[in-house]
Short mmCIF file of C-alpha atoms in Angstrom, two decimals:
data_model
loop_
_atom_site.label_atom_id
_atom_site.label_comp_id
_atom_site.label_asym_id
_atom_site.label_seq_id
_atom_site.Cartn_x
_atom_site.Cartn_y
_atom_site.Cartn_z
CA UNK A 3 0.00 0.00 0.00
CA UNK A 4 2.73 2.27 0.76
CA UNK A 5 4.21 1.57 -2.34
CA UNK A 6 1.62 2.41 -4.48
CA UNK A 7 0.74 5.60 -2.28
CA UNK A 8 4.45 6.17 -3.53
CA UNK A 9 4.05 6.03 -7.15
CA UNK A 10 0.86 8.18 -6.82
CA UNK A 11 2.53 10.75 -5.09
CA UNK A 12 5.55 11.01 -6.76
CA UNK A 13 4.43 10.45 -10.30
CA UNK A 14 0.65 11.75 -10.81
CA UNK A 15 0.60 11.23 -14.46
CA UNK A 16 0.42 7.66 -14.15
CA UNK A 17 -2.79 6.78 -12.23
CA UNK A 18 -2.79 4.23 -9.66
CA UNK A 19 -6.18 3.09 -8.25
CA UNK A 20 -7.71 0.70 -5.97
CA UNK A 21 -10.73 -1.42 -6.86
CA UNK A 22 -12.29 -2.37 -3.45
CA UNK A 23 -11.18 1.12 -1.60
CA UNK A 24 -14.34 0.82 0.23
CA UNK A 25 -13.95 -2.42 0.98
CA UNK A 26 -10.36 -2.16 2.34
CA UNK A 27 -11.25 0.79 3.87
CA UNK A 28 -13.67 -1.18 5.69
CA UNK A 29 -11.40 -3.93 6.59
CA UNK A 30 -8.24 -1.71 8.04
CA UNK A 31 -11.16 0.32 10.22
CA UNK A 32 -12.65 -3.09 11.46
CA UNK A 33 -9.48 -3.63 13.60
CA UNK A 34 -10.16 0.14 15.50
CA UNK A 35 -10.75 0.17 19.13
CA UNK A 36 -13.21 2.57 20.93
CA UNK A 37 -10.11 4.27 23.10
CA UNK A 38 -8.42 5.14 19.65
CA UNK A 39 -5.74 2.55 19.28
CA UNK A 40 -6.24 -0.23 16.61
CA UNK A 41 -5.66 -4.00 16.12
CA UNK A 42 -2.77 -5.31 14.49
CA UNK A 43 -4.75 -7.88 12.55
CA UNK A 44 -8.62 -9.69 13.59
CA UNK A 45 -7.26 -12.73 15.60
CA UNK A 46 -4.80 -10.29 18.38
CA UNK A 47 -7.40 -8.65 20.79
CA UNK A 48 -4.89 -6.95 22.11
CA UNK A 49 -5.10 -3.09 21.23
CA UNK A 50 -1.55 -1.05 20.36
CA UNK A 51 -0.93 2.51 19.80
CA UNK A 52 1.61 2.12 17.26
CA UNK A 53 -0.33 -0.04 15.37
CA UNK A 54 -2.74 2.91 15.13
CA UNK A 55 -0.24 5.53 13.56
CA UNK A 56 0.24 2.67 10.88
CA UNK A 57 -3.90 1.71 10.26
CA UNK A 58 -4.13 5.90 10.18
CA UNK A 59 -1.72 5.85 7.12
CA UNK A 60 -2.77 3.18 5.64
CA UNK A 61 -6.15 4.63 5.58
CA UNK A 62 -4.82 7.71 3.97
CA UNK A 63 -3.29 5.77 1.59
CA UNK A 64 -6.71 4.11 0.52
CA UNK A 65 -8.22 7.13 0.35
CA UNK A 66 -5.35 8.58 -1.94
CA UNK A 67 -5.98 5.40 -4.54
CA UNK A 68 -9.64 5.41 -3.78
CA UNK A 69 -11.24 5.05 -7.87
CA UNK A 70 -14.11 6.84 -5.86
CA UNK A 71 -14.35 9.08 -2.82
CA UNK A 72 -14.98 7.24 0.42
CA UNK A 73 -18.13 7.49 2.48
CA UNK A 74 -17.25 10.54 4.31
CA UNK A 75 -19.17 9.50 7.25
CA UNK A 76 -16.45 6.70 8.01
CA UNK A 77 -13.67 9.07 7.57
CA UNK A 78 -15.65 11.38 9.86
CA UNK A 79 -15.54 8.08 12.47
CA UNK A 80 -12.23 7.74 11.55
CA UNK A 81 -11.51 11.67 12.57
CA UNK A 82 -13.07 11.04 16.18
CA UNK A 83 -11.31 8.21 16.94
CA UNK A 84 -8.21 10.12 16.13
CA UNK A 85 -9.33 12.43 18.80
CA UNK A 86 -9.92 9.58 21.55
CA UNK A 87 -6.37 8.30 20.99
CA UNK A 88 -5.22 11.50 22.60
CA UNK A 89 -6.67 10.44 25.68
CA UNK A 90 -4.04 8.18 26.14
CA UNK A 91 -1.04 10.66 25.60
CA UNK A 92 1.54 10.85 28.73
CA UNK A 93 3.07 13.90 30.11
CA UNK A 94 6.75 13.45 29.83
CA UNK A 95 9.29 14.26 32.66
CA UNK A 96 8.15 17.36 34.54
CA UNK A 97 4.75 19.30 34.35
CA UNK A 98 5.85 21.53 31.34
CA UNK A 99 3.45 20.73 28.91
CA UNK A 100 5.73 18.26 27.46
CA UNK A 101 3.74 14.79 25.76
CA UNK A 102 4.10 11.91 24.09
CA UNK A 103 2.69 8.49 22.99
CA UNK A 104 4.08 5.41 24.49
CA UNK A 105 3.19 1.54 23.59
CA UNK A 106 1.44 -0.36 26.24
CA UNK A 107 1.26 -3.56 24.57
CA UNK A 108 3.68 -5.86 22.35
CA UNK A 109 1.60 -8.68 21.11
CA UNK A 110 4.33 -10.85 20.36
CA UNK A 111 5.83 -8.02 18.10
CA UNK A 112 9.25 -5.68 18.31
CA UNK A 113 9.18 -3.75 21.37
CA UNK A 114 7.94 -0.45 19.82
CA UNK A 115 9.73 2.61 22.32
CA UNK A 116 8.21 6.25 22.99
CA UNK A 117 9.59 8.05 19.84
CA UNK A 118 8.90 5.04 17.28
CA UNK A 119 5.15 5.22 19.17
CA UNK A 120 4.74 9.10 18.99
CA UNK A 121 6.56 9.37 15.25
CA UNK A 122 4.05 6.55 14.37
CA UNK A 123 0.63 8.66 15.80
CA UNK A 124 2.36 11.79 13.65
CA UNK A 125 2.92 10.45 10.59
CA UNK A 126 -0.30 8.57 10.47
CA UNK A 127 -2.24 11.41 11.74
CA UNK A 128 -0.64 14.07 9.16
CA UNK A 129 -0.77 11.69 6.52
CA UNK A 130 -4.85 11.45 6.79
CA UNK A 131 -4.93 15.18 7.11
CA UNK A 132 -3.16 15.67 3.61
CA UNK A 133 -6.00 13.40 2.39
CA UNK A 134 -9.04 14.95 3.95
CA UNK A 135 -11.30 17.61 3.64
CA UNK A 136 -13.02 19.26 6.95
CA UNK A 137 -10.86 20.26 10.05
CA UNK A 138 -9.66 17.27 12.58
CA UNK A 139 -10.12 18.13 15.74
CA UNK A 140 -7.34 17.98 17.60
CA UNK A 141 -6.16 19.11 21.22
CA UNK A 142 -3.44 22.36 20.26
CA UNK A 143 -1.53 21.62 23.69
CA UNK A 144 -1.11 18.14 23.21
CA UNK A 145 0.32 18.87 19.24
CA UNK A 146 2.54 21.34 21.38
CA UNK A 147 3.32 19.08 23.71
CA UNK A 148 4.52 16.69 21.06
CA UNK A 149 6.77 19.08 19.90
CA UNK A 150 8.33 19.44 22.72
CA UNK A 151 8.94 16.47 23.28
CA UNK A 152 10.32 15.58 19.80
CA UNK A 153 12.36 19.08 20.48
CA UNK A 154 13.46 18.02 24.05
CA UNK A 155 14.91 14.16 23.69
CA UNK A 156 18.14 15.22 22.69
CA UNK A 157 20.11 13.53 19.50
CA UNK A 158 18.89 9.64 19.61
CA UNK A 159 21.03 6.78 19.56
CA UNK A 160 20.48 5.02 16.56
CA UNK A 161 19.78 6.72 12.84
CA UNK A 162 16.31 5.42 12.90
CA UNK A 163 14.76 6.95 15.83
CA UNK A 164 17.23 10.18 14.41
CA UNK A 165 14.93 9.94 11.21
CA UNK A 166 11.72 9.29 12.87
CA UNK A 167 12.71 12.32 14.81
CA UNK A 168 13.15 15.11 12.50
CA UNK A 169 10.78 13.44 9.85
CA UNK A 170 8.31 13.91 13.36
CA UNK A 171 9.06 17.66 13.03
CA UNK A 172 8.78 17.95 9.49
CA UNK A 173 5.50 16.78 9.58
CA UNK A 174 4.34 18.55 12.35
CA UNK A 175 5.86 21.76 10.41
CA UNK A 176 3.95 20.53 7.25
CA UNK A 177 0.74 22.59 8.12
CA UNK A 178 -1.82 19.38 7.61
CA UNK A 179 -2.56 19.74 11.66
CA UNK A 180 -1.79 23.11 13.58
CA UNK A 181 1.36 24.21 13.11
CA UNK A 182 2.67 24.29 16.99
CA UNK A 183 4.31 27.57 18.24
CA UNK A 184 7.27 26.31 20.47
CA UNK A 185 7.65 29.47 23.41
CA UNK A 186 11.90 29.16 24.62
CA UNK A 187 13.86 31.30 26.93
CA UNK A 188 17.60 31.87 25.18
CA UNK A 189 18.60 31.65 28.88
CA UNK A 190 16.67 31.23 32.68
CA UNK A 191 19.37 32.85 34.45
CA UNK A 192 19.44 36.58 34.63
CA UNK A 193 21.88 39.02 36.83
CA UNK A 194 20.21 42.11 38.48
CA UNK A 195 23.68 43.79 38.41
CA UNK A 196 24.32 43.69 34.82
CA UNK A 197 20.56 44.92 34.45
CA UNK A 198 19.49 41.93 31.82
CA UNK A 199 16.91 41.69 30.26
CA UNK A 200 13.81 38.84 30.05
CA UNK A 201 14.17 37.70 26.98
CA UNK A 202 11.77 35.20 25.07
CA UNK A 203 11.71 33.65 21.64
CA UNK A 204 8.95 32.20 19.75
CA UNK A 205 9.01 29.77 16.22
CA UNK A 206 8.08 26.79 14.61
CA UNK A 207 9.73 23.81 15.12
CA UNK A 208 12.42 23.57 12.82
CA UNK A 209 12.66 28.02 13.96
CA UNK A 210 11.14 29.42 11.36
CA UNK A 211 9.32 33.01 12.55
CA UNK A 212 6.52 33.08 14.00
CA UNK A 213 3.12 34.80 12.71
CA UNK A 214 2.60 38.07 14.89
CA UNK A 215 1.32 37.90 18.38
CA UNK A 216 1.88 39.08 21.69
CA UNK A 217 3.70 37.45 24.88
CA UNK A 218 2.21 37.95 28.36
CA UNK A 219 3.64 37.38 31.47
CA UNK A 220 0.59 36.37 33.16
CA UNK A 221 2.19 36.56 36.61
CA UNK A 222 5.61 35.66 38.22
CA UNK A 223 6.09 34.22 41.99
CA UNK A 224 8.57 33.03 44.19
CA UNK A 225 9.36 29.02 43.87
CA UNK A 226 8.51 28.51 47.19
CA UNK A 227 5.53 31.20 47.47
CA UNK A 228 3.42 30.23 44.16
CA UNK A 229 0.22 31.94 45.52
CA UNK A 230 2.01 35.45 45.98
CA UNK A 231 3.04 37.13 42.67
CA UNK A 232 5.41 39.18 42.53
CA UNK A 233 4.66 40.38 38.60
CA UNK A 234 0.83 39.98 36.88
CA UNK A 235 -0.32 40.93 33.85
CA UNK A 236 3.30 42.07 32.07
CA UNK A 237 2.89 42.34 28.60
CA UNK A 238 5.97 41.85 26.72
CA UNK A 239 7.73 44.54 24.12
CA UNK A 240 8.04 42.80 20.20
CA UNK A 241 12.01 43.92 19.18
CA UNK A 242 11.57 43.62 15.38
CA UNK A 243 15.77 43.83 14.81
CA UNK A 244 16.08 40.87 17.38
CA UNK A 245 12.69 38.98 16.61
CA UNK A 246 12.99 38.71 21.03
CA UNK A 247 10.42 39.79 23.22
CA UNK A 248 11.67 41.34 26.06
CA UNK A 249 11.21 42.61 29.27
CA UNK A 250 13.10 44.95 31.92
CA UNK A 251 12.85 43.24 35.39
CA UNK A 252 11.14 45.74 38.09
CA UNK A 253 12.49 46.12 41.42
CA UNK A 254 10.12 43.76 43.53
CA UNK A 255 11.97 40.86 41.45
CA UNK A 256 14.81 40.48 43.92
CA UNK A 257 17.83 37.76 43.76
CA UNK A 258 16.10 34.45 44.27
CA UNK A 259 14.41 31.37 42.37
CA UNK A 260 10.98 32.08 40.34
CA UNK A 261 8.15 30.54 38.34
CA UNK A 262 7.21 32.61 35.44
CA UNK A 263 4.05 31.86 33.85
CA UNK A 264 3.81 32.94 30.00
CA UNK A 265 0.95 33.26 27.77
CA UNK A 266 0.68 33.83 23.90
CA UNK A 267 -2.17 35.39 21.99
CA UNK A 268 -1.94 35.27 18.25
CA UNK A 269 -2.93 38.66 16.37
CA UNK A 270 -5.21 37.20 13.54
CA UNK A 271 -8.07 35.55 15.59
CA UNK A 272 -8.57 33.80 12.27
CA UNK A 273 -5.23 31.80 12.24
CA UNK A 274 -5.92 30.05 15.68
CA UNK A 275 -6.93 27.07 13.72
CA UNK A 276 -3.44 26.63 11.91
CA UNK A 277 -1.67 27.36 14.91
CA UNK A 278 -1.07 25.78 18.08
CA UNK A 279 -0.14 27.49 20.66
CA UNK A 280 -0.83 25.52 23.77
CA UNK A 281 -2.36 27.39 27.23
CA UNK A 282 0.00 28.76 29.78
CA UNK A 283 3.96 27.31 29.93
CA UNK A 284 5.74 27.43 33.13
CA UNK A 285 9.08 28.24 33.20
CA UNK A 286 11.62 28.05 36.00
CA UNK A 287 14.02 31.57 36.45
CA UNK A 288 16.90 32.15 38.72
CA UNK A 289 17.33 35.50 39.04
CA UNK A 290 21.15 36.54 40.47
CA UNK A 291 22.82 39.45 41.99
CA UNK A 292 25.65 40.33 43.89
CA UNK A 293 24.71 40.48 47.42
CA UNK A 294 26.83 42.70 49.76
CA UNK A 295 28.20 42.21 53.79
CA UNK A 296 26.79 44.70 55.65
CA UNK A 297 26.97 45.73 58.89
CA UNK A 298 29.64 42.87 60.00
CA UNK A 299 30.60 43.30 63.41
CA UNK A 300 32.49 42.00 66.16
CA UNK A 301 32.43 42.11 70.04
CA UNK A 302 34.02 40.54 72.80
CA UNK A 303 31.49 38.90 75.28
CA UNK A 304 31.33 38.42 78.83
CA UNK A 305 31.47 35.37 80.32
CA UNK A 306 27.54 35.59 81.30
CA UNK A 307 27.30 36.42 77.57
CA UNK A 308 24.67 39.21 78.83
CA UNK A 309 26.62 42.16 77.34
CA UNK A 310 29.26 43.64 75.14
CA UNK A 311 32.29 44.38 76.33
CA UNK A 312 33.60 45.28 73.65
CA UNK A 313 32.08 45.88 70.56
CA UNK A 314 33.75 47.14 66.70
CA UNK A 315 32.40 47.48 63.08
CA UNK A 316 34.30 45.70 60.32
CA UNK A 317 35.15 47.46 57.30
CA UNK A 318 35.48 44.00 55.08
CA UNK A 319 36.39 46.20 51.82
CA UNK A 320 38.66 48.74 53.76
CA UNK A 321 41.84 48.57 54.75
CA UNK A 322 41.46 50.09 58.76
CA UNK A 323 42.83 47.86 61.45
CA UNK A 324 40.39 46.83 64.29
CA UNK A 325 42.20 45.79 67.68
CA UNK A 326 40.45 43.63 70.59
CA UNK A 327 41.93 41.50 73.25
CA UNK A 328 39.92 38.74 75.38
CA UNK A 329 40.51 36.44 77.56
CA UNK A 330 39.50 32.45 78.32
CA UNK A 331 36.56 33.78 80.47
CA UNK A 332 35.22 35.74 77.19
CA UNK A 333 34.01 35.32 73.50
CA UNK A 334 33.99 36.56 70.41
CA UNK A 335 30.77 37.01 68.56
CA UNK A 336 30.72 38.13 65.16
CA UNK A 337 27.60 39.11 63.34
CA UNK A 338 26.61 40.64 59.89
CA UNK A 339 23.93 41.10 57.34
CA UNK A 340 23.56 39.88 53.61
CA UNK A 341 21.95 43.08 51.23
CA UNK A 342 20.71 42.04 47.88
CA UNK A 343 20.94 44.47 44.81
CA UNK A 344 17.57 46.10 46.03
CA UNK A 345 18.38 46.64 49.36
CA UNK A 346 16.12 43.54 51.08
CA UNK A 347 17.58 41.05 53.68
CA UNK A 348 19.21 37.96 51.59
CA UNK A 349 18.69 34.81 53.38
CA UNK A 350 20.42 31.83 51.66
CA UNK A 351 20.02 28.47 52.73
CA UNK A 352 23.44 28.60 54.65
CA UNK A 353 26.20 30.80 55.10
CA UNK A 354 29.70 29.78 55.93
CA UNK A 355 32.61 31.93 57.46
CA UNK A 356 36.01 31.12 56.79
CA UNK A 357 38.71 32.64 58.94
CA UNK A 358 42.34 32.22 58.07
CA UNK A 359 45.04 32.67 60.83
CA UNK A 360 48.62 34.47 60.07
CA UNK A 361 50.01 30.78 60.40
CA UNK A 362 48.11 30.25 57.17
CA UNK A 363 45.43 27.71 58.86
CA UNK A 364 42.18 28.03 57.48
CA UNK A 365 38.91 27.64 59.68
CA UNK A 366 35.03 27.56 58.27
CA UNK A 367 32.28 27.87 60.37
CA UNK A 368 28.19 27.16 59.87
CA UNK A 369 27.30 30.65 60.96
CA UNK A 370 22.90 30.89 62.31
CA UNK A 371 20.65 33.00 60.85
CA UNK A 372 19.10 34.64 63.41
CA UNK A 373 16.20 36.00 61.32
CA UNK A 374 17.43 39.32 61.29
CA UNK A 375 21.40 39.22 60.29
CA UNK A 376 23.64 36.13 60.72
CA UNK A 377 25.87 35.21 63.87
CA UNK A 378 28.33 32.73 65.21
CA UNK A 379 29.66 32.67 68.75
CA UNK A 380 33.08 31.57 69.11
CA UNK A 381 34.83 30.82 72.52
CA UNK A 382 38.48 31.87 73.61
CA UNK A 383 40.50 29.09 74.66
CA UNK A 384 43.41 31.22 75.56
CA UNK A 385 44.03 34.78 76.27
CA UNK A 386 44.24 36.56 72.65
CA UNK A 387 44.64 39.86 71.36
CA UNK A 388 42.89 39.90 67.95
CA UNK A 389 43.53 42.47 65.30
CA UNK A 390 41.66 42.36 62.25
CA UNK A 391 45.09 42.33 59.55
CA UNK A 392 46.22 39.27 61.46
CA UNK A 393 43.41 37.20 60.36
CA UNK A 394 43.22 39.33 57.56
CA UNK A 395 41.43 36.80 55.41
CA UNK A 396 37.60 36.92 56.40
CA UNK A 397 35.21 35.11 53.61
CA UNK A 398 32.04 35.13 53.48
CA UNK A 399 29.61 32.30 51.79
CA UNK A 400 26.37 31.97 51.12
CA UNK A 401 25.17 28.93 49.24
CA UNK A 402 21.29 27.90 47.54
CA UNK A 403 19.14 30.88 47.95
CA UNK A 404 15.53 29.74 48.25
CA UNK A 405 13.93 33.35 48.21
#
């Protein structure tokens, strides 16, 4: 059948028909299940997903050689079980919208994996759109979805499942279902202090441009705070030079780890049909700064540790010299803040202090966050008399912000 779908195809002065069209067509639709999936012949009860990406082109290719046109209320049956065998599509790896078909069943048959599955469902599907008349109706975030996924599996291991890949894309590309609009982010990591800018990017596919529409950030939160949002309703500026959207980040978007929730709207109302475009796409940003040590301190305790003895401000970026002396009755507390870009309290999951002795010894200590600054109490073993160039070498480190 393929064969002859072939010929017809490639050579359409030389006509190549089938008698029984009908008839076949009959016989391939026979082996359909009511969940979508098909039969791989009448005496396997077994249903296969796979198998129904194959009975989908071989139906097209009936319908190609078809001496007459085929009773348009089976290819109309034929349409809706096309939509039921979406039901069965998996979401791939993490909640991103991502899909794709997978084989449940073998039936004695070559193992068929995810892509050979999902390539199967695309090229069957596409190939009884080219054949049709009429719109198939078909979910636009799961034809997204299978983009992505096609998009996101990285370069496959063998040069079949590299074909069935990119032919995947093609097809999908080929406008005979909704072309899909793939949303990316050139990069998810942006630095307050070199004032970047959000930037996103939207194409086909294979990256061809995009028919005009507009990006929305529908709203932007903290990782760990998703129901307080910190941006709503942003609507991105179009640069025409760069083909980017882009956005300036405002000043409640602070160093930390955020969800940003996009949303695109196509210009032509008319072309929502040939596009899809999906709903809204989640997408994880880490937003980075440099974040300054302010008000470091350090006193001497008493041995009661109810007061300050003695008490100085370190100038970590200066050069002054700070003198104290204490003894094995006393301590020495030190104690400083972490400022991000903005000005706002910086609380990382841990901060460590390393102190490094004239002898060259290094020491690193877990320093608690107190809620309001950090602070680490260390105790005097023997009488000392600390001066600030002698352990001259004080490091600050603050690892995994989660704000």
């Amino acid at each position: 059948m393929r064969f002859a779908f072939i010929v017809e195809d490639q050579a359409p002065d030389i006509d190549v028909l089938l008698a029984d069209a009908d008839g076949t067509f009959h016989s391939i639709k026979a082996l359909s299940q009511s969940d979508g999936r098909w039969r791989y012949s009448s005496d396997n009860p077994e249903s296969s997903t796979y198998a129904a990406g194959l009975a989908l082109e071989a139906l097209a290719g009936v319908i190609s050689l078809a001496s007459s046109e085929i009773d348009q209320s089976r290819v109309n049956t034929v349409k809706s079980d096309i939509f039921k065998l979406f039901d069965s599509i998996q979401k791939y790896g993490m909640d991103d919208g991502t899909f794709y078909f997978d084989e449940k069943f073998g039936g004695g048959r070559e193992h068929q994996g995810s892509l050979s599955t999902s390539s199967s469902v695309v090229r069957g599907i596409t190939s009884f759109a080219a054949v049709t008349s009429g719109k198939i109706d078909l979910p636009g975030d799961k034809i997204l979805g299978l983009a992505k996924y096609f998009l996101g599996i990285g370069l496959p291991g063998s040069a079949k499942d590299f074909f069935n890949q990119i032919e995947s894309l093609a097809l999908l590309e080929s406008k005979r279902v909704p072309v899909p609009l793939v949303l990316s982010l050139p990069a998810t990591v942006y630095s307050l202090s070199k004032k970047d800018q959000l930037k996103v990017t939207v194409n086909t596919v294979l990256g061809s441009a995009a028919p005009p529409l507009t990006v929305k950030l529908v709203r932007a939160f903290h990782a760990d705070a998703k129901h307080s949002a910190v941006i709503e309703g942003k609507e991105l500026q179009y640069d025409q030079s760069s083909g980017l959207h882009v956005m300036g980040f405002p000043d409640n978007v602070d160093v930390g780890t955020y969800v940003f929730v996009f949303e695109t709207t196509l210009h032509d109302s008319g072309s929502e049909n040939d596009y899809a475009i999906g709903g809204q796409i989640h997408v994880p940003i880490y937003v980075t700064g440099i974040v300054k040590v302010s008000n470091a301190e350090i006193a001497v305790l008493g041995s009661d540790l109810g007061s300050d003895e003695t008490q100085k401000t370190l100038d970590l970026a200066g050069t002054d010299v700070v003198s104290l002396s204490a003894n094995h009755l006393q301590k020495l507390r030190f104690s400083f803040q972490l400022i991000t870009p903005h000005g706002h309290t910086f609380k990382p999951r841990q901060a460590l202090l390393k102190l490094k002795h004239e002898t060259k010894y290094e020491h690193i200590f877990v320093v608690r966050n107190t809620g309001k600054k950090f602070e680490i109490i260390l105790r005097v073993y023997l009488s000392v008399r600390w001066k600030r160039h002698v352990c001259s070498d004080i490091q600050f480190f603050a690892a995994d912000s989660s704000n």
